[in-house]
Amino acid sequence: MRHTKVKDLLNSVSTLQEVNAKGWVRTFRNNQFIALNDGSTINNIQCVVDFENTSDELLKRITTGAAVSVTGALVESKGAGQKYEIQVSTLEILGDSDPEKFPMQPKKHSLEFLRENAHLRVRTNAFGAIMRVRSVLSFAVHSYFQEKGFVYVNTPIITGSDAEGAGEMFKVTALPFDKTPRTEDGKVNYKEDFFGKETNLTVSGQLEGETFAMALGQIYTFGPTFRAENSNTSRHLAEFWMIEPEVAFNDLEDNMDLAEDFIQYVIKYALEKCSEDLKFLEGRLLEEEKSKPQAERSEMALLEKLDFVLKNNFKRVSYTEAIDILRDCTPNKKKKFNYIINEWGADLQSEHERYLVEKHFKCPVILFDYPANIKAFYMRLNDNTEPGKETVRAMDILFPGIGEIVGGSQREERFEVLVKKMKALGIDQEELWWYLDTRKFGSAVHSGFGLGFERLVLFVTGMTNIRDVIPFPRTPGSAEF
Ligand code: ATP
Ligand code: MN
């Protein structure tokens, strides 16, 4: 007999004479009630064991974490909280789980402990829910872009360019470390390496993505990216997934509209498809915040917060306006910020971003038109800016509790302006010859952005550490599993 998923059993339209379920024991109470979970839903199905007619030896093997197969009638449950339960007639242990040794006991574990057991934490309610929401969100990403006719592009993971400048890179090499070939002046001779040149793991697919947008019109990437920065924060991973749409003929306004519409779509999608998981995660967050002082607790519960993002436009604020707000705000005047904002031109730190979003505007914020010299070379220089106060058509989207979730821009489409900028920054034109070709042949206005997928999952699940929304996190000093 084929087994039926727990989710389908719980949603059955009627009682059934005989069903089979397979899953893992969450708890076993009173030698009688198994809470069985198979990952198809946050909910367990209760399986009632006829303990009087079951051997002690078998009963002892029904332990938390064991894999079991149960067969019996699906009957209406007398207990509270579930419509159906299984009246077990046959129980088979598929895989034992030693209760002395199984780390995921039915009690509260710290998130740190669970991270150390990332291969088993997914058997808990919270991590099951998070990973299902993550999966649904990634489907929503594809669904949004595919519905709109975007072409999905797989940009290379091993890249031959290091000019993007988005972050420190991991080198990819097949050279031996003990006998590294050297050039005459003592440098590593990459000509002898696998690719005949220096290569790295990608920090962004943007530059390659732009070339595709200039042929296919609207494209998106969704793949892993790598940054070797030593930023040990709750918002940074060394390996994370990025979504990068790029659209020909879009200006910065269009780019903001796209980002806002996209984020609202995927959140709505998750709310519709993951309501039970999100309700559970809302409860988890409330519980976690009980131990925090009132001032640090969220003003809204998780579902309310997600709904708020759907119903309200993101506030669009220029960098210059943001600086005025920050210069005059209380934490700046009272020197509560680590970095005091004095002048136009200052790079915003996450403390400033969070002040704007969480304290000042109290909603998602799109900051745009940043000073040219704190942003990347490929961003479109604004016309008519004063010398020394040049700005570029950049935008960052800031979210409450997260900070930057999106970074994007209108791209510099003018060949001469782009080349001048690259020269000023010492970026090798020869290496980016193919990128410059897009500006030589049929150049046009175009825009795009990068959204860190894990930061989106953080926001939607209400988790607070990025290590808890990716299956096996890679961070400085940590690559277990
Ligand atoms: P941050 O200032 O937060 O370090 P960034 O400006 O370096 O980010 P971008 O290069 O603009 O980031 O990358 C685009 C998006 O990718 C960011 O808005 C963010 O959502 C995500 N992102 C960037 N770095 C990381 C990282 N190390 N881990 C997870 N997500 C990241
Ligand atoms: Mn950025």
Short mmCIF file of C-alpha atoms and ligand atoms in Angstrom, two decimals:
data_model
loop_
_atom_site.label_atom_id
_atom_site.label_comp_id
_atom_site.label_asym_id
_atom_site.label_seq_id
_atom_site.Cartn_x
_atom_site.Cartn_y
_atom_site.Cartn_z
CA MET A 1 0.00 0.00 0.00
CA ARG A 2 1.35 3.42 -0.94
CA HIS A 3 1.70 5.91 1.85
CA THR A 4 -0.28 9.12 1.87
CA LYS A 5 1.26 12.44 2.86
CA VAL A 6 0.28 13.70 6.29
CA LYS A 7 -0.92 16.93 4.73
CA ASP A 8 -3.35 15.06 2.49
CA LEU A 9 -4.56 12.88 5.34
CA LEU A 10 -5.31 15.93 7.48
CA ASN A 11 -7.15 17.52 4.55
CA SER A 12 -9.10 14.37 3.72
CA VAL A 13 -12.75 14.96 2.86
CA SER A 14 -13.90 11.89 4.74
CA THR A 15 -12.76 9.16 7.10
CA LEU A 16 -11.01 6.24 5.39
CA GLN A 17 -10.91 2.56 6.16
CA GLU A 18 -7.24 2.01 5.68
CA VAL A 19 -4.38 4.42 5.13
CA ASN A 20 -0.62 4.24 5.43
CA ALA A 21 1.56 7.09 6.62
CA LYS A 22 5.32 7.28 6.88
CA GLY A 23 7.27 9.87 8.77
CA TRP A 24 9.30 10.68 11.85
CA VAL A 25 8.07 10.54 15.42
CA ARG A 26 7.99 13.97 17.02
CA THR A 27 6.67 12.79 20.37
CA PHE A 28 5.17 9.66 21.89
CA ARG A 29 2.87 10.25 24.86
CA ASN A 30 1.35 7.82 27.36
CA ASN A 31 2.58 4.81 25.37
CA GLN A 32 -0.32 5.60 23.09
CA PHE A 33 -0.18 8.84 21.08
CA ILE A 34 2.40 9.34 18.34
CA ALA A 35 2.73 12.82 16.84
CA LEU A 36 3.92 11.92 13.35
CA ASN A 37 5.44 14.44 10.94
CA ASP A 38 6.59 13.83 7.38
CA GLY A 39 7.59 17.35 6.38
CA SER A 40 4.60 17.91 4.12
CA THR A 41 3.05 20.29 6.64
CA ILE A 42 3.80 21.96 9.95
CA ASN A 43 1.01 19.83 11.46
CA ASN A 44 1.55 16.36 12.87
CA ILE A 45 -0.95 13.59 12.53
CA GLN A 46 -1.86 11.83 15.74
CA CYS A 47 -1.48 8.07 15.52
CA VAL A 48 -3.17 6.13 18.30
CA VAL A 49 -1.37 2.92 19.21
CA ASP A 50 -3.28 0.02 20.70
CA PHE A 51 -0.70 -0.41 23.45
CA GLU A 52 -2.46 -3.34 25.10
CA ASN A 53 -1.91 -5.41 22.00
CA THR A 54 1.56 -4.13 21.16
CA SER A 55 4.71 -5.69 22.54
CA ASP A 56 6.75 -3.70 25.03
CA GLU A 57 9.74 -4.20 22.84
CA LEU A 58 8.07 -2.42 19.93
CA LEU A 59 6.62 0.35 22.13
CA LYS A 60 10.13 1.12 23.40
CA ARG A 61 11.34 1.70 19.88
CA ILE A 62 8.77 4.43 19.23
CA THR A 63 11.06 7.29 20.15
CA THR A 64 11.49 10.89 19.06
CA GLY A 65 13.24 10.95 15.71
CA ALA A 66 12.49 7.34 14.71
CA ALA A 67 11.19 6.72 11.19
CA VAL A 68 7.96 4.71 11.26
CA SER A 69 5.30 3.39 8.95
CA VAL A 70 1.79 3.21 10.37
CA THR A 71 -1.25 1.58 8.82
CA GLY A 72 -4.79 1.86 10.09
CA ALA A 73 -8.11 3.62 9.79
CA LEU A 74 -8.34 7.37 9.39
CA VAL A 75 -10.98 8.28 11.95
CA GLU A 76 -12.36 11.47 13.40
CA SER A 77 -10.27 12.57 16.31
CA LYS A 78 -11.73 13.01 19.75
CA GLY A 79 -8.76 15.09 20.81
CA ALA A 80 -8.68 18.84 20.37
CA GLY A 81 -6.68 20.48 17.60
CA GLN A 82 -7.06 17.95 14.80
CA LYS A 83 -9.89 16.69 12.68
CA TYR A 84 -8.50 13.22 11.97
CA GLU A 85 -6.19 10.71 13.54
CA ILE A 86 -4.96 7.25 12.60
CA GLN A 87 -6.15 4.28 14.62
CA VAL A 88 -3.01 2.22 14.22
CA SER A 89 -3.44 -1.45 13.28
CA THR A 90 0.13 -2.12 12.10
CA LEU A 91 3.23 -0.24 13.08
CA GLU A 92 6.64 -0.81 11.60
CA ILE A 93 9.85 0.83 12.74
CA LEU A 94 11.75 1.84 9.61
CA GLY A 95 14.70 3.40 11.39
CA ASP A 96 15.39 3.54 15.13
CA SER A 97 16.49 6.71 16.88
CA ASP A 98 18.32 6.29 20.16
CA PRO A 99 16.57 8.68 22.57
CA GLU A 100 19.78 9.04 24.58
CA LYS A 101 21.64 10.28 21.54
CA PHE A 102 19.16 12.03 19.22
CA PRO A 103 19.91 15.75 19.60
CA MET A 104 16.47 17.12 18.58
CA GLN A 105 14.57 16.41 21.77
CA PRO A 106 11.04 17.76 22.07
CA LYS A 107 12.05 20.80 24.08
CA LYS A 108 13.23 24.29 23.29
CA HIS A 109 16.70 24.36 21.76
CA SER A 110 18.72 27.53 21.24
CA LEU A 111 19.19 28.72 17.65
CA GLU A 112 22.96 28.40 18.17
CA PHE A 113 22.63 24.74 19.14
CA LEU A 114 20.37 24.12 16.16
CA ARG A 115 22.90 25.75 13.80
CA GLU A 116 25.51 23.28 14.98
CA ASN A 117 23.06 20.56 14.01
CA ALA A 118 21.93 22.00 10.71
CA HIS A 119 21.47 18.50 9.29
CA LEU A 120 18.85 17.74 11.93
CA ARG A 121 17.37 21.15 12.75
CA VAL A 122 15.14 20.85 9.71
CA ARG A 123 13.25 18.20 11.70
CA THR A 124 11.99 20.89 14.08
CA ASN A 125 8.75 22.78 13.50
CA ALA A 126 10.45 26.13 13.02
CA PHE A 127 13.07 24.98 10.51
CA GLY A 128 10.59 22.82 8.61
CA ALA A 129 8.42 25.92 8.25
CA ILE A 130 11.32 28.19 7.26
CA MET A 131 12.56 25.81 4.58
CA ARG A 132 9.08 25.30 3.13
CA VAL A 133 8.60 29.09 2.99
CA ARG A 134 12.02 29.46 1.35
CA SER A 135 11.05 26.91 -1.30
CA VAL A 136 7.73 28.61 -2.01
CA LEU A 137 9.42 32.01 -2.23
CA SER A 138 11.93 30.76 -4.77
CA PHE A 139 9.10 29.40 -6.88
CA ALA A 140 7.35 32.78 -6.55
CA VAL A 141 10.47 34.49 -7.89
CA HIS A 142 10.37 32.42 -11.06
CA SER A 143 6.61 32.69 -11.29
CA TYR A 144 6.71 36.50 -11.16
CA PHE A 145 9.34 36.93 -13.84
CA GLN A 146 8.05 34.16 -16.09
CA GLU A 147 4.52 35.61 -15.99
CA LYS A 148 5.99 38.91 -17.10
CA GLY A 149 7.98 37.35 -19.95
CA PHE A 150 11.46 37.74 -18.45
CA VAL A 151 14.10 35.28 -19.65
CA TYR A 152 15.92 33.31 -16.93
CA VAL A 153 19.68 33.54 -17.50
CA ASN A 154 22.32 31.40 -15.83
CA THR A 155 25.34 33.64 -15.52
CA PRO A 156 28.68 31.96 -14.76
CA ILE A 157 29.66 30.98 -11.24
CA ILE A 158 33.33 30.98 -12.10
CA THR A 159 34.07 34.42 -13.40
CA GLY A 160 37.04 35.76 -15.30
CA SER A 161 36.44 39.34 -14.24
CA ASP A 162 36.97 40.84 -10.84
CA ALA A 163 35.95 44.34 -11.76
CA GLU A 164 32.41 44.35 -10.43
CA GLY A 165 33.77 45.51 -7.14
CA ALA A 166 30.81 44.27 -5.14
CA GLY A 167 33.07 42.55 -2.64
CA GLU A 168 36.13 40.47 -1.89
CA MET A 169 36.32 37.35 -4.02
CA PHE A 170 37.19 33.70 -3.52
CA LYS A 171 39.90 32.60 -5.93
CA VAL A 172 39.33 29.57 -8.12
CA THR A 173 42.52 27.80 -9.03
CA ALA A 174 43.92 24.41 -9.94
CA LEU A 175 47.50 25.48 -9.28
CA PRO A 176 49.45 23.56 -6.61
CA PHE A 177 50.05 25.60 -3.47
CA ASP A 178 53.46 24.12 -2.80
CA LYS A 179 54.88 24.61 -6.32
CA THR A 180 53.11 27.72 -7.55
CA PRO A 181 54.42 28.77 -10.96
CA ARG A 182 55.84 32.29 -10.85
CA THR A 183 56.50 34.94 -13.46
CA GLU A 184 59.94 36.57 -13.68
CA ASP A 185 58.90 39.29 -11.27
CA GLY A 186 57.77 36.72 -8.72
CA LYS A 187 54.00 36.98 -9.15
CA VAL A 188 51.79 33.91 -9.48
CA ASN A 189 51.72 32.93 -13.14
CA TYR A 190 48.05 32.42 -13.85
CA LYS A 191 48.83 31.68 -17.48
CA GLU A 192 49.66 28.21 -16.24
CA ASP A 193 46.43 27.88 -14.32
CA PHE A 194 43.42 25.86 -15.48
CA PHE A 195 41.77 28.70 -17.39
CA GLY A 196 45.00 30.40 -18.39
CA LYS A 197 43.98 33.42 -16.36
CA GLU A 198 42.99 34.45 -12.87
CA THR A 199 39.45 33.35 -11.97
CA ASN A 200 37.12 33.83 -9.02
CA LEU A 201 33.73 32.82 -7.71
CA THR A 202 31.16 35.36 -8.84
CA VAL A 203 29.99 38.19 -6.57
CA SER A 204 27.20 39.18 -8.97
CA GLY A 205 25.90 38.18 -12.38
CA GLN A 206 25.05 41.74 -13.27
CA LEU A 207 27.65 42.54 -15.92
CA GLU A 208 26.93 39.36 -17.88
CA GLY A 209 23.21 39.90 -17.23
CA GLU A 210 23.40 43.33 -18.84
CA THR A 211 24.69 41.85 -22.08
CA PHE A 212 21.68 39.52 -22.19
CA ALA A 213 19.23 42.32 -21.39
CA MET A 214 20.64 44.18 -24.39
CA ALA A 215 19.41 41.35 -26.59
CA LEU A 216 16.50 39.67 -24.84
CA GLY A 217 15.02 42.82 -23.31
CA GLN A 218 14.02 41.58 -19.86
CA ILE A 219 16.11 39.00 -18.05
CA TYR A 220 16.69 37.76 -14.52
CA THR A 221 19.26 35.64 -12.79
CA PHE A 222 18.69 33.63 -9.63
CA GLY A 223 21.75 31.83 -8.43
CA PRO A 224 24.48 31.53 -5.84
CA THR A 225 26.95 34.37 -5.26
CA PHE A 226 30.02 34.45 -3.07
CA ARG A 227 31.74 37.12 -1.04
CA ALA A 228 34.94 36.59 0.90
CA GLU A 229 34.34 39.56 3.18
CA ASN A 230 35.03 39.01 6.79
CA SER A 231 31.69 40.44 7.82
CA ASN A 232 30.46 38.38 10.71
CA THR A 233 27.00 39.90 10.97
CA SER A 234 23.48 38.53 11.15
CA ARG A 235 22.88 39.85 7.59
CA HIS A 236 25.90 38.51 5.68
CA LEU A 237 26.76 35.10 4.30
CA ALA A 238 29.85 34.10 2.33
CA GLU A 239 27.57 32.13 0.00
CA PHE A 240 24.12 33.49 -0.71
CA TRP A 241 21.51 33.48 -3.46
CA MET A 242 20.87 36.59 -5.45
CA ILE A 243 18.07 37.57 -7.80
CA GLU A 244 19.16 40.06 -10.45
CA PRO A 245 16.67 41.37 -13.00
CA GLU A 246 17.98 43.61 -15.77
CA VAL A 247 15.70 45.43 -18.19
CA ALA A 248 16.48 47.27 -21.41
CA PHE A 249 14.85 50.70 -21.79
CA ASN A 250 13.96 50.91 -18.07
CA ASP A 251 15.04 54.05 -16.26
CA LEU A 252 15.47 54.35 -12.50
CA GLU A 253 11.77 55.07 -11.88
CA ASP A 254 10.80 51.93 -13.82
CA ASN A 255 13.44 50.03 -11.86
CA MET A 256 11.91 51.13 -8.54
CA ASP A 257 8.43 50.22 -9.76
CA LEU A 258 9.66 46.77 -10.79
CA ALA A 259 11.41 46.13 -7.47
CA GLU A 260 8.40 47.21 -5.44
CA ASP A 261 5.92 45.21 -7.52
CA PHE A 262 8.18 42.15 -7.40
CA ILE A 263 8.64 42.22 -3.64
CA GLN A 264 4.93 42.69 -3.05
CA TYR A 265 4.11 39.82 -5.41
CA VAL A 266 6.40 37.29 -3.74
CA ILE A 267 5.24 38.24 -0.24
CA LYS A 268 1.60 37.93 -1.30
CA TYR A 269 2.40 34.57 -2.86
CA ALA A 270 3.96 33.31 0.37
CA LEU A 271 1.03 34.59 2.44
CA GLU A 272 -1.36 32.66 0.22
CA LYS A 273 0.61 29.42 0.00
CA CYS A 274 2.24 29.24 3.42
CA SER A 275 -0.39 30.54 5.79
CA GLU A 276 0.03 27.75 8.36
CA ASP A 277 3.81 27.94 8.37
CA LEU A 278 3.73 31.72 8.65
CA LYS A 279 1.22 31.59 11.49
CA PHE A 280 3.54 29.22 13.29
CA LEU A 281 6.52 31.50 12.66
CA GLU A 282 4.54 34.48 13.91
CA GLY A 283 3.99 32.63 17.18
CA ARG A 284 7.66 31.71 17.36
CA LEU A 285 8.66 35.35 16.97
CA LEU A 286 6.22 36.52 19.66
CA GLU A 287 7.67 33.90 21.98
CA GLU A 288 11.26 34.94 21.20
CA GLU A 289 10.48 38.60 21.74
CA LYS A 290 9.00 37.98 25.18
CA SER A 291 12.52 37.84 26.52
CA LYS A 292 13.40 41.22 25.00
CA PRO A 293 12.80 44.65 26.53
CA GLN A 294 9.61 46.30 25.23
CA ALA A 295 11.51 48.86 23.17
CA GLU A 296 13.24 46.16 21.14
CA ARG A 297 10.10 44.21 20.30
CA SER A 298 8.47 44.52 16.89
CA GLU A 299 5.58 46.92 16.71
CA MET A 300 3.65 44.56 14.49
CA ALA A 301 3.16 40.81 14.54
CA LEU A 302 4.63 38.97 11.54
CA LEU A 303 1.49 38.62 9.42
CA GLU A 304 0.46 42.19 10.11
CA LYS A 305 3.92 43.38 9.07
CA LEU A 306 3.78 41.42 5.80
CA ASP A 307 0.32 42.74 5.11
CA PHE A 308 1.55 46.27 5.79
CA VAL A 309 4.22 45.91 3.09
CA LEU A 310 1.58 44.77 0.61
CA LYS A 311 -0.80 47.61 1.34
CA ASN A 312 1.62 50.53 1.50
CA ASN A 313 3.84 52.08 -1.12
CA PHE A 314 7.53 52.15 -0.36
CA LYS A 315 8.63 55.66 0.57
CA ARG A 316 10.98 57.11 -2.08
CA VAL A 317 13.56 59.47 -0.64
CA SER A 318 16.64 60.97 -2.25
CA TYR A 319 20.02 60.52 -0.58
CA THR A 320 20.18 64.29 -0.09
CA GLU A 321 16.84 64.36 1.75
CA ALA A 322 17.97 61.39 3.85
CA ILE A 323 21.14 63.20 4.87
CA ASP A 324 19.10 66.22 5.98
CA ILE A 325 16.88 64.00 8.09
CA LEU A 326 19.84 62.17 9.60
CA ARG A 327 21.85 65.30 10.34
CA ASP A 328 18.98 66.73 12.37
CA CYS A 329 17.82 63.57 14.12
CA THR A 330 18.16 63.08 17.87
CA PRO A 331 20.58 60.11 17.85
CA ASN A 332 22.91 62.08 15.56
CA LYS A 333 22.78 65.22 17.70
CA LYS A 334 23.22 63.23 20.90
CA LYS A 335 26.09 61.32 19.29
CA LYS A 336 24.31 58.00 19.73
CA PHE A 337 25.35 56.79 16.27
CA ASN A 338 28.75 55.14 15.92
CA TYR A 339 29.26 57.20 12.78
CA ILE A 340 28.05 60.77 13.11
CA ILE A 341 26.57 62.26 9.95
CA ASN A 342 28.06 65.68 9.34
CA GLU A 343 28.29 66.16 5.64
CA TRP A 344 26.69 65.35 2.36
CA GLY A 345 28.76 62.58 0.80
CA ALA A 346 28.94 60.34 3.83
CA ASP A 347 28.29 56.64 3.21
CA LEU A 348 25.28 55.45 5.17
CA GLN A 349 25.89 52.74 7.74
CA SER A 350 23.27 50.22 8.70
CA GLU A 351 22.51 52.19 11.91
CA HIS A 352 21.47 55.14 9.72
CA GLU A 353 19.47 53.00 7.33
CA ARG A 354 17.66 51.40 10.22
CA TYR A 355 16.92 54.74 11.82
CA LEU A 356 15.31 55.98 8.58
CA VAL A 357 13.21 52.85 8.11
CA GLU A 358 12.34 51.88 11.66
CA LYS A 359 12.14 55.19 13.48
CA HIS A 360 11.58 57.93 10.93
CA PHE A 361 9.47 56.59 8.05
CA LYS A 362 8.27 53.34 9.68
CA CYS A 363 7.88 51.67 6.30
CA PRO A 364 10.10 50.28 3.52
CA VAL A 365 12.18 53.06 2.01
CA ILE A 366 13.80 53.45 -1.41
CA LEU A 367 16.82 55.72 -1.23
CA PHE A 368 18.00 57.03 -4.59
CA ASP A 369 20.49 59.40 -6.25
CA TYR A 370 23.57 58.63 -4.17
CA PRO A 371 26.89 60.48 -4.37
CA ALA A 372 28.82 59.09 -7.32
CA ASN A 373 31.97 58.36 -5.37
CA ILE A 374 30.38 55.94 -2.89
CA LYS A 375 28.79 53.82 -5.62
CA ALA A 376 29.95 51.44 -8.36
CA PHE A 377 31.44 52.56 -11.68
CA TYR A 378 28.59 51.37 -13.89
CA MET A 379 25.90 53.59 -12.38
CA ARG A 380 24.35 56.32 -14.54
CA LEU A 381 25.73 59.78 -13.75
CA ASN A 382 22.92 62.26 -13.20
CA ASP A 383 22.81 65.18 -15.60
CA ASN A 384 23.04 68.67 -14.15
CA THR A 385 24.75 67.96 -10.87
CA GLU A 386 27.19 70.46 -9.37
CA PRO A 387 30.88 69.62 -9.68
CA GLY A 388 31.94 67.88 -6.48
CA LYS A 389 28.31 66.92 -5.82
CA GLU A 390 27.83 64.46 -8.64
CA THR A 391 25.17 61.85 -8.02
CA VAL A 392 24.34 58.59 -9.72
CA ARG A 393 21.02 56.95 -10.47
CA ALA A 394 21.40 54.35 -7.74
CA MET A 395 18.70 52.99 -5.48
CA ASP A 396 18.80 50.91 -2.34
CA ILE A 397 15.67 49.46 -0.79
CA LEU A 398 15.73 49.37 2.99
CA PHE A 399 13.48 47.13 5.05
CA PRO A 400 12.60 47.23 8.74
CA GLY A 401 14.68 44.80 10.77
CA ILE A 402 16.84 43.96 7.74
CA GLY A 403 18.39 47.14 6.37
CA GLU A 404 19.40 46.90 2.72
CA ILE A 405 17.45 44.24 0.86
CA VAL A 406 17.95 45.55 -2.69
CA GLY A 407 20.77 47.44 -4.37
CA GLY A 408 20.26 48.61 -7.92
CA SER A 409 20.71 51.37 -10.46
CA GLN A 410 20.15 52.73 -13.89
CA ARG A 411 23.34 51.81 -15.76
CA GLU A 412 25.65 54.23 -17.49
CA GLU A 413 24.79 53.71 -21.14
CA ARG A 414 27.12 56.37 -22.60
CA PHE A 415 30.40 54.85 -23.77
CA GLU A 416 32.58 57.93 -23.18
CA VAL A 417 31.21 58.64 -19.73
CA LEU A 418 31.64 55.00 -18.71
CA VAL A 419 35.22 54.83 -19.98
CA LYS A 420 36.11 58.06 -18.21
CA LYS A 421 34.75 56.66 -14.96
CA MET A 422 36.64 53.39 -15.37
CA LYS A 423 39.87 55.26 -16.01
CA ALA A 424 39.38 57.39 -12.93
CA LEU A 425 38.89 54.26 -10.82
CA GLY A 426 41.71 52.30 -12.44
CA ILE A 427 39.42 49.62 -13.84
CA ASP A 428 41.01 47.70 -16.70
CA GLN A 429 39.14 48.42 -19.94
CA GLU A 430 40.78 45.52 -21.72
CA GLU A 431 39.49 43.06 -19.23
CA LEU A 432 35.93 44.37 -19.61
CA TRP A 433 36.10 44.69 -23.41
CA TRP A 434 32.96 42.60 -23.78
CA TYR A 435 31.05 44.77 -21.29
CA LEU A 436 32.08 47.92 -23.14
CA ASP A 437 30.84 46.37 -26.39
CA THR A 438 27.26 46.74 -25.11
CA ARG A 439 27.89 50.51 -25.06
CA LYS A 440 29.45 50.47 -28.51
CA PHE A 441 26.80 48.51 -30.35
CA GLY A 442 23.20 49.56 -29.86
CA SER A 443 23.56 50.99 -26.39
CA ALA A 444 20.38 52.09 -24.64
CA VAL A 445 19.06 53.11 -21.26
CA HIS A 446 18.73 50.06 -19.01
CA SER A 447 18.40 49.28 -15.32
CA GLY A 448 18.46 46.46 -12.87
CA PHE A 449 18.91 45.46 -9.26
CA GLY A 450 20.15 42.71 -7.00
CA LEU A 451 18.03 41.30 -4.23
CA GLY A 452 19.59 39.04 -1.63
CA PHE A 453 17.24 36.07 -1.44
CA GLU A 454 18.11 35.21 2.17
CA ARG A 455 17.33 38.76 3.29
CA LEU A 456 13.90 38.34 1.72
CA VAL A 457 13.45 35.00 3.49
CA LEU A 458 14.53 36.66 6.76
CA PHE A 459 11.87 39.31 6.35
CA VAL A 460 9.08 36.91 5.44
CA THR A 461 9.83 34.35 8.16
CA GLY A 462 10.51 36.91 10.89
CA MET A 463 13.84 35.27 11.66
CA THR A 464 16.63 37.56 12.79
CA ASN A 465 19.83 35.76 11.79
CA ILE A 466 20.59 35.02 8.15
CA ARG A 467 22.25 31.74 9.17
CA ASP A 468 18.79 30.45 10.04
CA VAL A 469 17.16 30.88 6.63
CA ILE A 470 19.65 28.96 4.44
CA PRO A 471 20.03 25.18 4.81
CA PHE A 472 23.78 25.06 5.45
CA PRO A 473 25.23 28.53 6.06
CA ARG A 474 28.75 29.47 5.01
CA THR A 475 30.25 32.24 7.10
CA PRO A 476 33.78 33.21 8.14
CA GLY A 477 35.26 30.25 9.99
CA SER A 478 32.34 27.98 9.30
CA ALA A 479 31.68 25.56 6.44
CA GLU A 480 30.51 22.43 8.25
CA PHE A 481 28.28 20.00 6.31
P1 ATP B 1 25.60 45.29 2.32
O1 ATP B 1 25.80 46.79 2.26
O2 ATP B 1 24.40 44.87 3.12
O3 ATP B 1 26.84 44.54 2.66
P2 ATP B 1 26.05 45.35 -0.49
O4 ATP B 1 25.77 46.76 -0.76
O5 ATP B 1 27.43 44.84 -0.44
O6 ATP B 1 25.26 44.87 0.83
P3 ATP B 1 25.10 44.59 -3.12
O7 ATP B 1 26.42 44.38 -3.72
O8 ATP B 1 24.31 45.80 -3.46
O9 ATP B 1 25.21 44.45 -1.52
O10 ATP B 1 24.25 43.25 -3.35
C1 ATP B 1 22.86 43.25 -3.65
C2 ATP B 1 22.05 42.60 -2.55
O11 ATP B 1 22.58 41.34 -2.19
C3 ATP B 1 22.03 43.38 -1.26
O12 ATP B 1 21.06 44.39 -1.30
C4 ATP B 1 21.69 42.31 -0.25
O13 ATP B 1 20.29 42.04 -0.25
C5 ATP B 1 22.37 41.09 -0.80
N1 ATP B 1 23.67 40.82 -0.16
C6 ATP B 1 24.84 41.48 -0.35
N2 ATP B 1 25.83 40.94 0.35
C7 ATP B 1 25.28 39.89 1.01
C8 ATP B 1 25.82 38.90 1.88
N3 ATP B 1 27.11 38.87 2.20
N4 ATP B 1 24.98 37.96 2.37
C9 ATP B 1 23.68 37.96 2.02
N5 ATP B 1 23.12 38.85 1.20
C10 ATP B 1 23.91 39.81 0.69
MN MN B 2 24.27 47.61 -2.08
#
